[in-house]
Short mmCIF file of N, CA and C in Angstrom, two decimals:
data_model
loop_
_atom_site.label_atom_id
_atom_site.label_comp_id
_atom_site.label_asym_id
_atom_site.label_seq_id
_atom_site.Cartn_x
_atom_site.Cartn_y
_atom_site.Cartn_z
N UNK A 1120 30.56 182.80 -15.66
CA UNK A 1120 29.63 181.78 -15.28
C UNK A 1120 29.41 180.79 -16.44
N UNK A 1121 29.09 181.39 -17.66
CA UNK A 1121 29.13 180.78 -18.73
C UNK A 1121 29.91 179.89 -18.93
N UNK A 1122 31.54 180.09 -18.51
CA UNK A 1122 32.54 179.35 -18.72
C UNK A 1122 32.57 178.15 -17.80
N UNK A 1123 32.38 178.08 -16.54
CA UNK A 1123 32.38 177.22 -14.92
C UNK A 1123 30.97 176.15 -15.98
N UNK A 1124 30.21 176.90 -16.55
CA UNK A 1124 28.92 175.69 -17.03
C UNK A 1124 29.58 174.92 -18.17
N UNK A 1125 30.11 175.28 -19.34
CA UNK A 1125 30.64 174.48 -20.03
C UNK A 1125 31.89 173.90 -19.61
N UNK A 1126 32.83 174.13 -18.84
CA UNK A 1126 33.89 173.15 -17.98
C UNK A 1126 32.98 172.37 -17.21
N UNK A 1127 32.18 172.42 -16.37
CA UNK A 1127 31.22 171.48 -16.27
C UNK A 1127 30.31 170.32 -16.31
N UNK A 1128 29.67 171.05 -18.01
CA UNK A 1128 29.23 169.83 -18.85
C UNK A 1128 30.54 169.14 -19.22
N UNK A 1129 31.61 169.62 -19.96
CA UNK A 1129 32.51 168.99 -20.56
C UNK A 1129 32.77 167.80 -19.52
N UNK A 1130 33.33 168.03 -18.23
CA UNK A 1130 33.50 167.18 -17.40
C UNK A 1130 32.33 166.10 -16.83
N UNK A 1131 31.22 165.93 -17.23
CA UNK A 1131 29.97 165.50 -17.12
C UNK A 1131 30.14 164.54 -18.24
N UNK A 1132 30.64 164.85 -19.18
CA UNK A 1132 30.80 163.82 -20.61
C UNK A 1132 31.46 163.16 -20.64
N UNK A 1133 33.11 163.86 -19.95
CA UNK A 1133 33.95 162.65 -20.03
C UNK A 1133 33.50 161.81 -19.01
N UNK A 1134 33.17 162.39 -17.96
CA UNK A 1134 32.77 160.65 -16.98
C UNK A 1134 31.72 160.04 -17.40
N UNK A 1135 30.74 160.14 -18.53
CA UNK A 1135 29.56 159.09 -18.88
C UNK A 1135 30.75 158.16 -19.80
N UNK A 1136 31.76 159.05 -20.83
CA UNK A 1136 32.55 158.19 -21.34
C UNK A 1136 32.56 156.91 -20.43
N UNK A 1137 33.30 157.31 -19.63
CA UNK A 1137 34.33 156.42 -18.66
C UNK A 1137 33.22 155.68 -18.10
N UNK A 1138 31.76 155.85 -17.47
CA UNK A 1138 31.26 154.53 -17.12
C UNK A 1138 30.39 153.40 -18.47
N UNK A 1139 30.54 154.09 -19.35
CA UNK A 1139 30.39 153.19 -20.69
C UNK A 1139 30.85 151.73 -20.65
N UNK A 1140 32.54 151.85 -20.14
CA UNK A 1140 33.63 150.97 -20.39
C UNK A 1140 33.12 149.67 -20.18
N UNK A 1141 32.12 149.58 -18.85
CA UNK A 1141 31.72 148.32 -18.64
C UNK A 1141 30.72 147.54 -19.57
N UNK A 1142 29.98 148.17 -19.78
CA UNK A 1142 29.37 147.62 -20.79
C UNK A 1142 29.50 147.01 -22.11
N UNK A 1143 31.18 147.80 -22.43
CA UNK A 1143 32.09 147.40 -23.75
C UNK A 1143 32.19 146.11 -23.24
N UNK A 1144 32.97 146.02 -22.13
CA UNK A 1144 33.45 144.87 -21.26
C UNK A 1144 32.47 143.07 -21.56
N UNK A 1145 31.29 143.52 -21.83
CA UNK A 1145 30.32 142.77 -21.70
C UNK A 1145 29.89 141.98 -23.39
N UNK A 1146 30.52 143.18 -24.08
CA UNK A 1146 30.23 142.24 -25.39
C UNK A 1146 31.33 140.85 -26.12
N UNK A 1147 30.35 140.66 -26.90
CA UNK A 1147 31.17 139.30 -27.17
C UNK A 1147 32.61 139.30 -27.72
N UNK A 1148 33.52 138.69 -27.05
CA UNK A 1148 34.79 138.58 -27.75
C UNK A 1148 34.95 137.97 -29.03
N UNK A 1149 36.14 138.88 -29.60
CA UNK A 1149 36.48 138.61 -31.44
C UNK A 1149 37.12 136.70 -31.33
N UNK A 1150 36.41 135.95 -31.95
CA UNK A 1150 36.85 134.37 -31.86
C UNK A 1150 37.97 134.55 -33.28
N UNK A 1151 38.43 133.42 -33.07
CA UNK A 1151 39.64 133.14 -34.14
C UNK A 1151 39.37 132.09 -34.89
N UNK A 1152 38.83 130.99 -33.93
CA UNK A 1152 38.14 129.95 -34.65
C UNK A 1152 38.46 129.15 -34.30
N UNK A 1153 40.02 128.98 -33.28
CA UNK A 1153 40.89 128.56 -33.01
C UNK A 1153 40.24 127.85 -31.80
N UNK A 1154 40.39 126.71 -31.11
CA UNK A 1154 39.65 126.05 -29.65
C UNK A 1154 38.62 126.40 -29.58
N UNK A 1155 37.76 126.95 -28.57
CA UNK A 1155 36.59 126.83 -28.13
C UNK A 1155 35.99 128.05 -28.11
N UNK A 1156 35.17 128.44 -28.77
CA UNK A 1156 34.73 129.63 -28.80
C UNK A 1156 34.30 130.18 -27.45
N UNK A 1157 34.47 131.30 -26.83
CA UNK A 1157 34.72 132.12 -25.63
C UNK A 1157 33.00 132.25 -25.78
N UNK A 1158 32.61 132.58 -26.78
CA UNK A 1158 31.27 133.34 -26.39
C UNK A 1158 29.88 132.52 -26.36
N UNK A 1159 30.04 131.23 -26.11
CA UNK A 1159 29.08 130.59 -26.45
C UNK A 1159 29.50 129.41 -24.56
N UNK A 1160 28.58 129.25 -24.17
CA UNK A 1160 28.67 128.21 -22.96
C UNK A 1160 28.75 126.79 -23.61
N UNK A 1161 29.67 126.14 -22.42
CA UNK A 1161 30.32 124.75 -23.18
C UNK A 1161 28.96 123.95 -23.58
N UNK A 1162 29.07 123.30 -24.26
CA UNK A 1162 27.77 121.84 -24.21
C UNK A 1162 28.48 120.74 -24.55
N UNK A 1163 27.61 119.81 -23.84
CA UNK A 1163 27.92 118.61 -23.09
C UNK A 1163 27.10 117.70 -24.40
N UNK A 1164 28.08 116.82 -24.59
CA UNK A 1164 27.50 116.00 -25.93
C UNK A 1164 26.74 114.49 -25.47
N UNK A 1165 25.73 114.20 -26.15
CA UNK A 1165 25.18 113.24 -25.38
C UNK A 1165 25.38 111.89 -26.37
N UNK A 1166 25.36 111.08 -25.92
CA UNK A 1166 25.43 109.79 -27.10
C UNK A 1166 24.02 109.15 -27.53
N UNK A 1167 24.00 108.84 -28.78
CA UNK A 1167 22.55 108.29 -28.54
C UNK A 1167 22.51 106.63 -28.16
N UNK A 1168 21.37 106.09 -28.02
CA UNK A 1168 21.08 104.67 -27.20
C UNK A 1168 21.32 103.68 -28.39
N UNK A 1169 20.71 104.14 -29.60
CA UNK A 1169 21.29 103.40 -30.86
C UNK A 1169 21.98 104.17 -31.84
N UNK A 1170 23.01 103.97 -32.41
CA UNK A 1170 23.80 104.65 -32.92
C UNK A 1170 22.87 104.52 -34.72
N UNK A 1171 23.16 105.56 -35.58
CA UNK A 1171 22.37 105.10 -36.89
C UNK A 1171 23.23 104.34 -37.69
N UNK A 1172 22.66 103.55 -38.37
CA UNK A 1172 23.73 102.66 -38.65
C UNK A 1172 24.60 102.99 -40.00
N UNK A 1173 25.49 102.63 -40.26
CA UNK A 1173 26.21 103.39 -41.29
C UNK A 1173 26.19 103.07 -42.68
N UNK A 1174 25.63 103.96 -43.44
CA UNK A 1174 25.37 103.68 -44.94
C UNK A 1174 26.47 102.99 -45.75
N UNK A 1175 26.17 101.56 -46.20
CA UNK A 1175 26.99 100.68 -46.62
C UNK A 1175 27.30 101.32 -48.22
N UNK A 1176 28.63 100.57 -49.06
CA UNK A 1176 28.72 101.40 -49.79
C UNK A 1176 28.22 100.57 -50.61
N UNK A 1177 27.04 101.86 -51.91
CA UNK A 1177 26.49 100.71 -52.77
C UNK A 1177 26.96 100.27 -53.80
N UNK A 1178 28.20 100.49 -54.07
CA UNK A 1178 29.35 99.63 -55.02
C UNK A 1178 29.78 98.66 -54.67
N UNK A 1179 29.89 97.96 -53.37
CA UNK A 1179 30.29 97.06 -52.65
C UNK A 1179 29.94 95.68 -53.68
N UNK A 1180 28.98 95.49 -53.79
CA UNK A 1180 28.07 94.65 -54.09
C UNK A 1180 28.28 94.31 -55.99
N UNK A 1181 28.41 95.46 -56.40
CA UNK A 1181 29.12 95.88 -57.74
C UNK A 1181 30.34 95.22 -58.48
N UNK A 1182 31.07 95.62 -57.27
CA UNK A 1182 32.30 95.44 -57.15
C UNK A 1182 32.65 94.18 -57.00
N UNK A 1183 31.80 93.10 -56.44
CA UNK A 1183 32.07 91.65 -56.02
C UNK A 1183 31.38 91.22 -57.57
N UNK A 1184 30.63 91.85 -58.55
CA UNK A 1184 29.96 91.02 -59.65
C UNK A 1184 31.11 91.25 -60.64
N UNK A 1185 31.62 92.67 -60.55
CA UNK A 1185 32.91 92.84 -61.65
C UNK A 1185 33.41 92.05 -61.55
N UNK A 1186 34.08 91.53 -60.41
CA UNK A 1186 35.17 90.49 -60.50
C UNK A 1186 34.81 89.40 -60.89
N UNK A 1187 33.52 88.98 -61.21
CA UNK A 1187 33.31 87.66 -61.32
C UNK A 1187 33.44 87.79 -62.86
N UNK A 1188 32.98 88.86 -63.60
CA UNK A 1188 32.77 88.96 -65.00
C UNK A 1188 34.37 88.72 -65.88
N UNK A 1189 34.27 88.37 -67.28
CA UNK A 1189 35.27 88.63 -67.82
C UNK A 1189 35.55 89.88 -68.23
N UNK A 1190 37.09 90.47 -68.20
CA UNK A 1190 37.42 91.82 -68.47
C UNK A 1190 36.98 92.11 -69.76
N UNK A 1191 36.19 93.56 -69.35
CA UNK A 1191 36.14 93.99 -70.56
C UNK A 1191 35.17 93.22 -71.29
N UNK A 1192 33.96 92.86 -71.34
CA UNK A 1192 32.65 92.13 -72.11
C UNK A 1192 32.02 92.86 -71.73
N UNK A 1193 30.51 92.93 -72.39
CA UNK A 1193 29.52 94.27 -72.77
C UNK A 1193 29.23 93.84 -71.13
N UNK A 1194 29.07 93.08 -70.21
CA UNK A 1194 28.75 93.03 -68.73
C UNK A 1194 29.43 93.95 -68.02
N UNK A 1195 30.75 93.53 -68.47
CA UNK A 1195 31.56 94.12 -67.37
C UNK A 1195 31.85 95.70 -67.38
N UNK A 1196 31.40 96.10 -68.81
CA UNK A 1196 31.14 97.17 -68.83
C UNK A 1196 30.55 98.01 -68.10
N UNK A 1197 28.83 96.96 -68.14
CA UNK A 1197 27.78 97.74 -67.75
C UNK A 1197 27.79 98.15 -66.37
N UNK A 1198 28.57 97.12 -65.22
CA UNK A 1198 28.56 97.12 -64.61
C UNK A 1198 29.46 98.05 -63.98
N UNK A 1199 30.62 98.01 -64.69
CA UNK A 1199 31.87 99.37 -64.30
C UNK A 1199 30.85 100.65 -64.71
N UNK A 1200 30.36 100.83 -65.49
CA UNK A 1200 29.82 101.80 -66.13
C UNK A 1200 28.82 102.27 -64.62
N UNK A 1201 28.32 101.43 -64.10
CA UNK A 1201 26.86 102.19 -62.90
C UNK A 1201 27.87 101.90 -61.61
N UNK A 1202 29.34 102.09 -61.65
CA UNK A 1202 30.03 101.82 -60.71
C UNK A 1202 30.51 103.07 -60.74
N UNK A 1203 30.96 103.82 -62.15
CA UNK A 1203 31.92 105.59 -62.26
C UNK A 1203 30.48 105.91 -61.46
N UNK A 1204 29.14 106.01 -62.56
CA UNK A 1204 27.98 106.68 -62.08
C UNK A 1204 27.68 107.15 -60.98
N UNK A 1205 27.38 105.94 -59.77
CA UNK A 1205 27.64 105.79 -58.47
C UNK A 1205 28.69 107.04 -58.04
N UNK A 1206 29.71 106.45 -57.78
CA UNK A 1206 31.22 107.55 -57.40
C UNK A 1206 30.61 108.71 -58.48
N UNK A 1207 30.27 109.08 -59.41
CA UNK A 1207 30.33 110.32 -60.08
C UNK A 1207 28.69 111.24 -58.88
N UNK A 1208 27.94 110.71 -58.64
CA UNK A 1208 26.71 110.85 -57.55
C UNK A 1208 27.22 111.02 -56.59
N UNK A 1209 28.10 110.43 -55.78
CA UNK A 1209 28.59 110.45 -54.80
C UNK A 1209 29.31 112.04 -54.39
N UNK A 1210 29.94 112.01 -55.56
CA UNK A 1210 30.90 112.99 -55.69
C UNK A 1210 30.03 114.23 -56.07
N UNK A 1211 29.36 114.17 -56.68
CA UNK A 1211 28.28 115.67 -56.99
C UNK A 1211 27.71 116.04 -55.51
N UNK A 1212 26.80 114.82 -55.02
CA UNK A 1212 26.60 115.45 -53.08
C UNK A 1212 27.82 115.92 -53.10
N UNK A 1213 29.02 115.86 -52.67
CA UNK A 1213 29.97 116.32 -51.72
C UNK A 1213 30.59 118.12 -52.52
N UNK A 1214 30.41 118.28 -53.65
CA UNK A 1214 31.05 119.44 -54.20
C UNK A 1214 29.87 119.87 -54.71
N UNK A 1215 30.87 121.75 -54.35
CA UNK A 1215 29.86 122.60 -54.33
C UNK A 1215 30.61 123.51 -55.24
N UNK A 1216 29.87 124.27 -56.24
CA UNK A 1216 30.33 125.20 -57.16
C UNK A 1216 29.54 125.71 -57.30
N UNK A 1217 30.47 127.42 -57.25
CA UNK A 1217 29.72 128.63 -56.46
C UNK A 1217 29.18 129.21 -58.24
N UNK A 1218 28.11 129.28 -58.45
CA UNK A 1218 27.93 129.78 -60.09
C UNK A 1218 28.44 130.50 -60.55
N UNK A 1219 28.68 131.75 -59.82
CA UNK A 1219 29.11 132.99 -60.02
C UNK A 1219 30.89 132.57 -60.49
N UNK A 1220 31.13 131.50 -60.08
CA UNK A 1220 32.59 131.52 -60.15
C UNK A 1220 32.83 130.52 -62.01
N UNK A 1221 31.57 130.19 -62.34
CA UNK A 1221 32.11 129.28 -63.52
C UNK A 1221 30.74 130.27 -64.79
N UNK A 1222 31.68 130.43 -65.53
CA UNK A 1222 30.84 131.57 -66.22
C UNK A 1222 30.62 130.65 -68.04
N UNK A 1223 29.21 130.44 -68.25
CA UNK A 1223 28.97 129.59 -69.30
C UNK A 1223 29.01 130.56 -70.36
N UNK A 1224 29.77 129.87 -71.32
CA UNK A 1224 30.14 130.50 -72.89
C UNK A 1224 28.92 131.00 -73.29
N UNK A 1225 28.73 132.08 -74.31
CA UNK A 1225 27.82 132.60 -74.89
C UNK A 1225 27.52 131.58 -76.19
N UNK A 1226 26.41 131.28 -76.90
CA UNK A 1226 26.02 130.10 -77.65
C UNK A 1226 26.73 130.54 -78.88
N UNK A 1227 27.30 131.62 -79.49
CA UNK A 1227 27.65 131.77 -80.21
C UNK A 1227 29.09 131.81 -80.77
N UNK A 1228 29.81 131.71 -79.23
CA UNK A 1228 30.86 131.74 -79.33
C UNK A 1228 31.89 130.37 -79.31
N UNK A 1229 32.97 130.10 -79.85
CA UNK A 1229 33.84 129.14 -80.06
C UNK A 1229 34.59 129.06 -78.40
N UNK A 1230 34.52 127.51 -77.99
CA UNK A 1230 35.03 127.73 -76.86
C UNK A 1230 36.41 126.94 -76.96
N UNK A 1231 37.33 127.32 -75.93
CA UNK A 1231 38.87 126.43 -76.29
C UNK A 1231 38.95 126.03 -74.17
N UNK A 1232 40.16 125.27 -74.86
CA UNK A 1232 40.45 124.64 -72.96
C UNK A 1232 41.10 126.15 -72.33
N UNK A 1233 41.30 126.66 -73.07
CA UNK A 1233 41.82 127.94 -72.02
C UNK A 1233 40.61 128.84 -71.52
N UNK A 1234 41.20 128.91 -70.05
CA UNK A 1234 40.54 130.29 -69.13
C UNK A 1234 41.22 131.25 -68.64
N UNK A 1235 40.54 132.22 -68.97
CA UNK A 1235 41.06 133.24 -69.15
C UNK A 1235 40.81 133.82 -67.28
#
């Protein structure tokens, strides 16, 4: 009798296995990244009524006084000079450096162009 109860249960377990399956069925699929993600419902993109208008570049303006200047005079300097600045600002928003990845010399130590 003992034996008929545990063939029994055993067979009681494997079929909860087996109605599990659906529920596997139901979770979200592995994305690739690739087209459209499966697990998320499409959305519908809306336009807006005024578009924002697009940030002009502020070297533009810079750039039309350089040329007027003679090459190379303490002007044209100044003016190339808040022109890198600009682009060097520009360029700091857009890049990102992870700290952990740039490791600052100890104050005591001699530093050279090599990394190790």
């Amino acid at each position: 009798m003992m034996r008929h109860g545990f063939v029994l249960l055993t067979f009681c377990a494997a079929l909860m296995g087996c109605a599990a399956t659906p529920a596997q069925e139901r979770r979200p699929i592995a994305w690739d990244g690739l087209g459209q993600n499966p697990n998320r419902p499409p959305v519908t993109k809306r336009r807006a009524a005024n578009p924002a208008p697009t940030q002009e570049n502020p070297n533009q303006e810079r750039e039309r006084v350089l040329g007027t200047l003679r090459p190379y005079s303490e002007a044209w300097w100044a003016v190339h000079d808040e022109i890198e600045a600009e682009n060097d600002r520009q360029l700091g928003t857009k890049l990102v450096i992870c700290p952990r990845c740039v490791q600052s010399p100890s104050p005591g130590e001699d530093v050279t162009g090599s990394v190790r």
